[in-house]
Short mmCIF file of N, CA and C in Angstrom, two decimals:
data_model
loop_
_atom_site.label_atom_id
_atom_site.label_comp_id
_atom_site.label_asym_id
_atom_site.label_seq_id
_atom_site.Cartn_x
_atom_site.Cartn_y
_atom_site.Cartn_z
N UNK A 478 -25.71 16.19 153.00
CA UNK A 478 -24.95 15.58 151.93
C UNK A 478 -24.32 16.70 151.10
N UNK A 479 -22.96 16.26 150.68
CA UNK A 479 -22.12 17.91 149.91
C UNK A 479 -22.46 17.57 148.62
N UNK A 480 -22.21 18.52 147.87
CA UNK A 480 -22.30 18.66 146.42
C UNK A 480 -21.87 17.19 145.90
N UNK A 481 -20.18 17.38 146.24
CA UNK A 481 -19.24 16.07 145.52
C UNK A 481 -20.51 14.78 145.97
N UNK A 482 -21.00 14.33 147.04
CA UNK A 482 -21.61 13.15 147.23
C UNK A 482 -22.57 13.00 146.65
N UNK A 483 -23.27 13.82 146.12
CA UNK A 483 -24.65 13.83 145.29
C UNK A 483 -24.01 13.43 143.90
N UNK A 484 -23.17 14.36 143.41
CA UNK A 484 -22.94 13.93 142.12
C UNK A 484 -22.80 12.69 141.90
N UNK A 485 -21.75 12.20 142.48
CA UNK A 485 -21.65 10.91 142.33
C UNK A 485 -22.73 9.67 142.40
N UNK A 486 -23.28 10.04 143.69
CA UNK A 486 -24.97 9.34 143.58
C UNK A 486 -25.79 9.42 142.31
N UNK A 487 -25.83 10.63 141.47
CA UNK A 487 -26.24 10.67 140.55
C UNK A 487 -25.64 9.86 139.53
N UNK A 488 -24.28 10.19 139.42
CA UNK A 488 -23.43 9.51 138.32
C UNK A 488 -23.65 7.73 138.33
N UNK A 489 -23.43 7.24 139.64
CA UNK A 489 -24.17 6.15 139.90
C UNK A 489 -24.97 5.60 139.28
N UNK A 490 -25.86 6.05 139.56
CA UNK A 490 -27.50 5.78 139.18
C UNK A 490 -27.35 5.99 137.46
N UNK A 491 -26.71 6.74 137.21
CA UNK A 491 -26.75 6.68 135.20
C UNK A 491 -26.40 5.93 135.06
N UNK A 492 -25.19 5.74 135.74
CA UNK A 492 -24.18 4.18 135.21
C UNK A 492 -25.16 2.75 135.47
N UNK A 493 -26.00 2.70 136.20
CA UNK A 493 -26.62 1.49 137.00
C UNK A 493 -27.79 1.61 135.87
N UNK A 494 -28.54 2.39 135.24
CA UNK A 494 -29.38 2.58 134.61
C UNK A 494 -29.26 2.33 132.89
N UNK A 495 -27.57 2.83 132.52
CA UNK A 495 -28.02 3.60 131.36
C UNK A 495 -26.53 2.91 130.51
N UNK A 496 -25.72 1.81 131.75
CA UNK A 496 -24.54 1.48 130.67
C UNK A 496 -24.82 0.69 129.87
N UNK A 497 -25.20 -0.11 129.71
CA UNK A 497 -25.79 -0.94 128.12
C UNK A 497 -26.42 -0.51 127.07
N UNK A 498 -26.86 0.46 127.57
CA UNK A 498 -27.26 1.45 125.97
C UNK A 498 -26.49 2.50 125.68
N UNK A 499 -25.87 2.77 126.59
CA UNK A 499 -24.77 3.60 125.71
C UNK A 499 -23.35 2.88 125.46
N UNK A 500 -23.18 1.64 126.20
CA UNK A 500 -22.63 0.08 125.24
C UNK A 500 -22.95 0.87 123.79
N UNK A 501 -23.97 -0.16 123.37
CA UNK A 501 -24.56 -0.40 122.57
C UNK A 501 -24.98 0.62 121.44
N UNK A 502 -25.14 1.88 122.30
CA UNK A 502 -25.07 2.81 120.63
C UNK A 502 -23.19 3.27 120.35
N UNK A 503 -22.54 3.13 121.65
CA UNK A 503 -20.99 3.53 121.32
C UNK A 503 -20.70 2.39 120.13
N UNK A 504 -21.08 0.84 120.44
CA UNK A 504 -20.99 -0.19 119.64
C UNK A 504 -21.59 0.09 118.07
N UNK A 505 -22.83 0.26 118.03
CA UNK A 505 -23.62 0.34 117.00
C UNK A 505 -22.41 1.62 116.05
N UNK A 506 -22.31 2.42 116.61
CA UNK A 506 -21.47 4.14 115.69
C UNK A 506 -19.62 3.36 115.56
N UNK A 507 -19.20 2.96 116.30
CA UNK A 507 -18.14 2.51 116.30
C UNK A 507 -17.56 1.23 115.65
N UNK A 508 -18.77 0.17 115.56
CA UNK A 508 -18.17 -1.48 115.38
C UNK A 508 -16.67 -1.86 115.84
N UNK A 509 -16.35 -1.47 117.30
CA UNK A 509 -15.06 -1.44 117.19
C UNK A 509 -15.56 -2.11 118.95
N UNK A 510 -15.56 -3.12 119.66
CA UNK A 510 -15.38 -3.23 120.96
C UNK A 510 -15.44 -2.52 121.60
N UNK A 511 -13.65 -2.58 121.77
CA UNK A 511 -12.98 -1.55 122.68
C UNK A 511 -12.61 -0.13 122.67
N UNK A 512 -13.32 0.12 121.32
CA UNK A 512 -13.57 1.60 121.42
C UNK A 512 -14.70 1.80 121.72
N UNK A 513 -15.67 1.16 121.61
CA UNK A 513 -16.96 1.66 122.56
C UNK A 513 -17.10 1.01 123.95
N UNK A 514 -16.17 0.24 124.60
CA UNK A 514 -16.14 1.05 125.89
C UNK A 514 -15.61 1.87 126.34
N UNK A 515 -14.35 2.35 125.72
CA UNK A 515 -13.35 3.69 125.81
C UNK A 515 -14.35 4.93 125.53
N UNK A 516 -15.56 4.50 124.94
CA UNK A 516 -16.51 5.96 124.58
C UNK A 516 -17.11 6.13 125.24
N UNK A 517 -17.87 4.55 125.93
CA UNK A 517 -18.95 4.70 127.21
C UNK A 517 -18.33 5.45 128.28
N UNK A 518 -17.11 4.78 128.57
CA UNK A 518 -15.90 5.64 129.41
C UNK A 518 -16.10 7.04 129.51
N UNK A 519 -15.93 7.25 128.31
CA UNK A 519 -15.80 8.87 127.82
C UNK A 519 -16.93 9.90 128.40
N UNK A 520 -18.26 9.03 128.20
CA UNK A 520 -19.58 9.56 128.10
C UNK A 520 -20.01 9.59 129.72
N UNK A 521 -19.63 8.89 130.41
CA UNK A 521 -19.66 9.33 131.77
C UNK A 521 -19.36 10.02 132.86
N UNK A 522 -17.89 10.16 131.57
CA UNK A 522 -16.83 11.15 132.59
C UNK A 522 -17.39 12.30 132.49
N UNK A 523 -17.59 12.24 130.72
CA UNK A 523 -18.45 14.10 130.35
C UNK A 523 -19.59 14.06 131.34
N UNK A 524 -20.42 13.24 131.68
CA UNK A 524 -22.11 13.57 132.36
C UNK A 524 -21.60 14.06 133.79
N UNK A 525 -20.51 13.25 134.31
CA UNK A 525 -20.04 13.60 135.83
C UNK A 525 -19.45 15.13 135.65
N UNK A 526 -18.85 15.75 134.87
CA UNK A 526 -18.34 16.86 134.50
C UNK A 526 -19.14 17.99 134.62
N UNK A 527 -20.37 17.63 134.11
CA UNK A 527 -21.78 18.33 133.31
C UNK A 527 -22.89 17.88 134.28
N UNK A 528 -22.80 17.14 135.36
CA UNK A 528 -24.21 17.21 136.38
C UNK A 528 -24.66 18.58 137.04
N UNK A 529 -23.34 19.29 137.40
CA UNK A 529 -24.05 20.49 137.63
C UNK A 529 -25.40 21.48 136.58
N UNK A 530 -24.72 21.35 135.29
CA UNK A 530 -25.58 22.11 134.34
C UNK A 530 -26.51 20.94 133.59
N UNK A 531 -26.63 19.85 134.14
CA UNK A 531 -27.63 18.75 133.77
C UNK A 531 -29.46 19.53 134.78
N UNK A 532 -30.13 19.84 133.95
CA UNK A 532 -31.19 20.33 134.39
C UNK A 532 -32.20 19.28 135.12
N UNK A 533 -31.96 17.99 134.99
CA UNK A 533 -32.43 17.06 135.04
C UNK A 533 -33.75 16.32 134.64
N UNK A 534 -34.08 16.74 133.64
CA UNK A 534 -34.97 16.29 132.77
C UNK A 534 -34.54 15.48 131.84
N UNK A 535 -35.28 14.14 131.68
CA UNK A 535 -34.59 13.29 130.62
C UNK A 535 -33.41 13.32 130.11
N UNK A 536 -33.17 12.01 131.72
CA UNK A 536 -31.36 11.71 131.94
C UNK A 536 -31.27 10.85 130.33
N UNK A 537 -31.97 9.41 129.92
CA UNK A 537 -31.64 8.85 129.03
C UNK A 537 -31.23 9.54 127.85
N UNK A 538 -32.30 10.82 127.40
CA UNK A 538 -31.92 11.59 126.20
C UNK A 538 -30.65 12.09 126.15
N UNK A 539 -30.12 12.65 127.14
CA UNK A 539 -28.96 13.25 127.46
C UNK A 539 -27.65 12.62 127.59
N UNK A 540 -27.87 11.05 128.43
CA UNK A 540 -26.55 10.67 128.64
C UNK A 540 -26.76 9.72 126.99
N UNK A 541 -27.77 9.32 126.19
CA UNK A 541 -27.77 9.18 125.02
C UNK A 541 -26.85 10.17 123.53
N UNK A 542 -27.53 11.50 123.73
CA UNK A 542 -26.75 12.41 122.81
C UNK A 542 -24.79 12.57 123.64
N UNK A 543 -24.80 12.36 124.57
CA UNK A 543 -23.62 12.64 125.06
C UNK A 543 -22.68 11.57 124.19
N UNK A 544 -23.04 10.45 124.89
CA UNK A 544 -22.66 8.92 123.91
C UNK A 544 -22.69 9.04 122.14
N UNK A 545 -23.50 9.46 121.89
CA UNK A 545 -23.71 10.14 120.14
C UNK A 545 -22.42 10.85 119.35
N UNK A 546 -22.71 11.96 120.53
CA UNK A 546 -21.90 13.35 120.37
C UNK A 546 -20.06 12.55 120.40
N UNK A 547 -19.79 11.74 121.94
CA UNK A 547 -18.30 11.43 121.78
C UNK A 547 -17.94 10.19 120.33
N UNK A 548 -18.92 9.73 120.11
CA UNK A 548 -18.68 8.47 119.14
C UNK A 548 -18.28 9.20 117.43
N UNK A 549 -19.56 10.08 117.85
CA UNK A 549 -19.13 10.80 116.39
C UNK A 549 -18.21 11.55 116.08
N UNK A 550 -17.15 12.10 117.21
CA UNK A 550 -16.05 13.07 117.45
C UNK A 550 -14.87 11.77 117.14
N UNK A 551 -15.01 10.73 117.86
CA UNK A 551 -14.12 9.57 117.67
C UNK A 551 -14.06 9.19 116.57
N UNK A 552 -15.25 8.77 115.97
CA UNK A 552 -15.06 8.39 113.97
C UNK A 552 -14.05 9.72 113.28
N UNK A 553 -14.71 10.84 113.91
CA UNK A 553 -13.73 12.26 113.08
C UNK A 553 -12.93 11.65 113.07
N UNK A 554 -12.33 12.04 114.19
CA UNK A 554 -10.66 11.79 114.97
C UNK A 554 -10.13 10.49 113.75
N UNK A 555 -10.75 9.30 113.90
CA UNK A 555 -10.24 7.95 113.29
C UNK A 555 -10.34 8.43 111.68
N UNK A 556 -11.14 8.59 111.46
CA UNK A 556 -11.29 9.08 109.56
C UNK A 556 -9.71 9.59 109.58
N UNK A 557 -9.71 10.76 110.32
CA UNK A 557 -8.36 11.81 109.93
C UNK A 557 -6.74 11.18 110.11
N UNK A 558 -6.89 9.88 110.87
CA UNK A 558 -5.63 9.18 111.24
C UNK A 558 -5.33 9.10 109.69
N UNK A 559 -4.10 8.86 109.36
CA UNK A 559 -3.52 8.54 108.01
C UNK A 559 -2.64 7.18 108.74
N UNK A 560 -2.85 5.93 108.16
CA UNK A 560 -2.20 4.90 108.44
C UNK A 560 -1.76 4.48 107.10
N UNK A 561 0.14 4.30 106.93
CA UNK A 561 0.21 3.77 105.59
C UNK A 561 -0.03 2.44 105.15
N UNK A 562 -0.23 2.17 103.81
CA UNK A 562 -0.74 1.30 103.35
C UNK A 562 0.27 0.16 102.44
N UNK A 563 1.68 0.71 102.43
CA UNK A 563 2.28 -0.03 101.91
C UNK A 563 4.04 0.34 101.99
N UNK A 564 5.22 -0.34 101.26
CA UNK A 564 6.54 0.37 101.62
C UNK A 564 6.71 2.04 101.24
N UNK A 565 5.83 1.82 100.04
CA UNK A 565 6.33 3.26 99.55
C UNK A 565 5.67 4.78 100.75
N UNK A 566 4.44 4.17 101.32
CA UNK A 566 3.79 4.95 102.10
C UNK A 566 4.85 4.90 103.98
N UNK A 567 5.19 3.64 103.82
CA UNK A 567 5.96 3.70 105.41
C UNK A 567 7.42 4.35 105.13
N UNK A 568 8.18 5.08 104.46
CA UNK A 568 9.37 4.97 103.85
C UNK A 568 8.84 6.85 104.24
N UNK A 569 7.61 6.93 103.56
CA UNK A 569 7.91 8.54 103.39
C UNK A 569 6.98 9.01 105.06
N UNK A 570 6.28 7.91 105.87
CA UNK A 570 5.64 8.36 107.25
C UNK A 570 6.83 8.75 107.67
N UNK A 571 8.07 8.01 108.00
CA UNK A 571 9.39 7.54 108.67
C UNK A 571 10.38 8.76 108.28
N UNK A 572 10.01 9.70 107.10
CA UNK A 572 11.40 10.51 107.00
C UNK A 572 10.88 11.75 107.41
#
């Protein structure tokens, strides 16, 4: 079996194991749906990225802080959006 086929077996098996809780804490940090499956998303792609340097000791802890780590980068990100709030604010986004 090559490298690429293992990973994925692995990646597998997180996903088969571990997507409803990292649902659920993307949900819990986010209150937003569809941004916490866009995070769960997120959080898998990073673990498939990162199986090589995954030591493999306590997958849950890991693909847990991973899920943590992108949710809390996503609130940044969203805090820092500036959305205006009224004409005088869309008048000066627009020039």
């Amino acid at each position: 079996m090559n490298k690429e086929t293992r990973q994925e077996e692995q990646l597998s098996a997180l996903i088969d194991s571990y997507q409803n809780l990292v649902f659920s804490i993307c949900y819990k940090i986010t209150s937003d749906y569809f941004a916490s499956e866009d995070m769960t998303q997120e959080t898998f792609l990073s673990a498939y990225q990162h199986l090589n340097s995954f030591d493999g000791e306590n997958a849950k802890a890991w693909i847990c802080r991973i899920a943590t780590n992108k949710c809390l980068d996503y609130m940044k990100k969203a805090s820092n959006r500036n959305i205006p709030t009224d004409d005088d604010d869309m008048e000066k986004a627009f020039i």
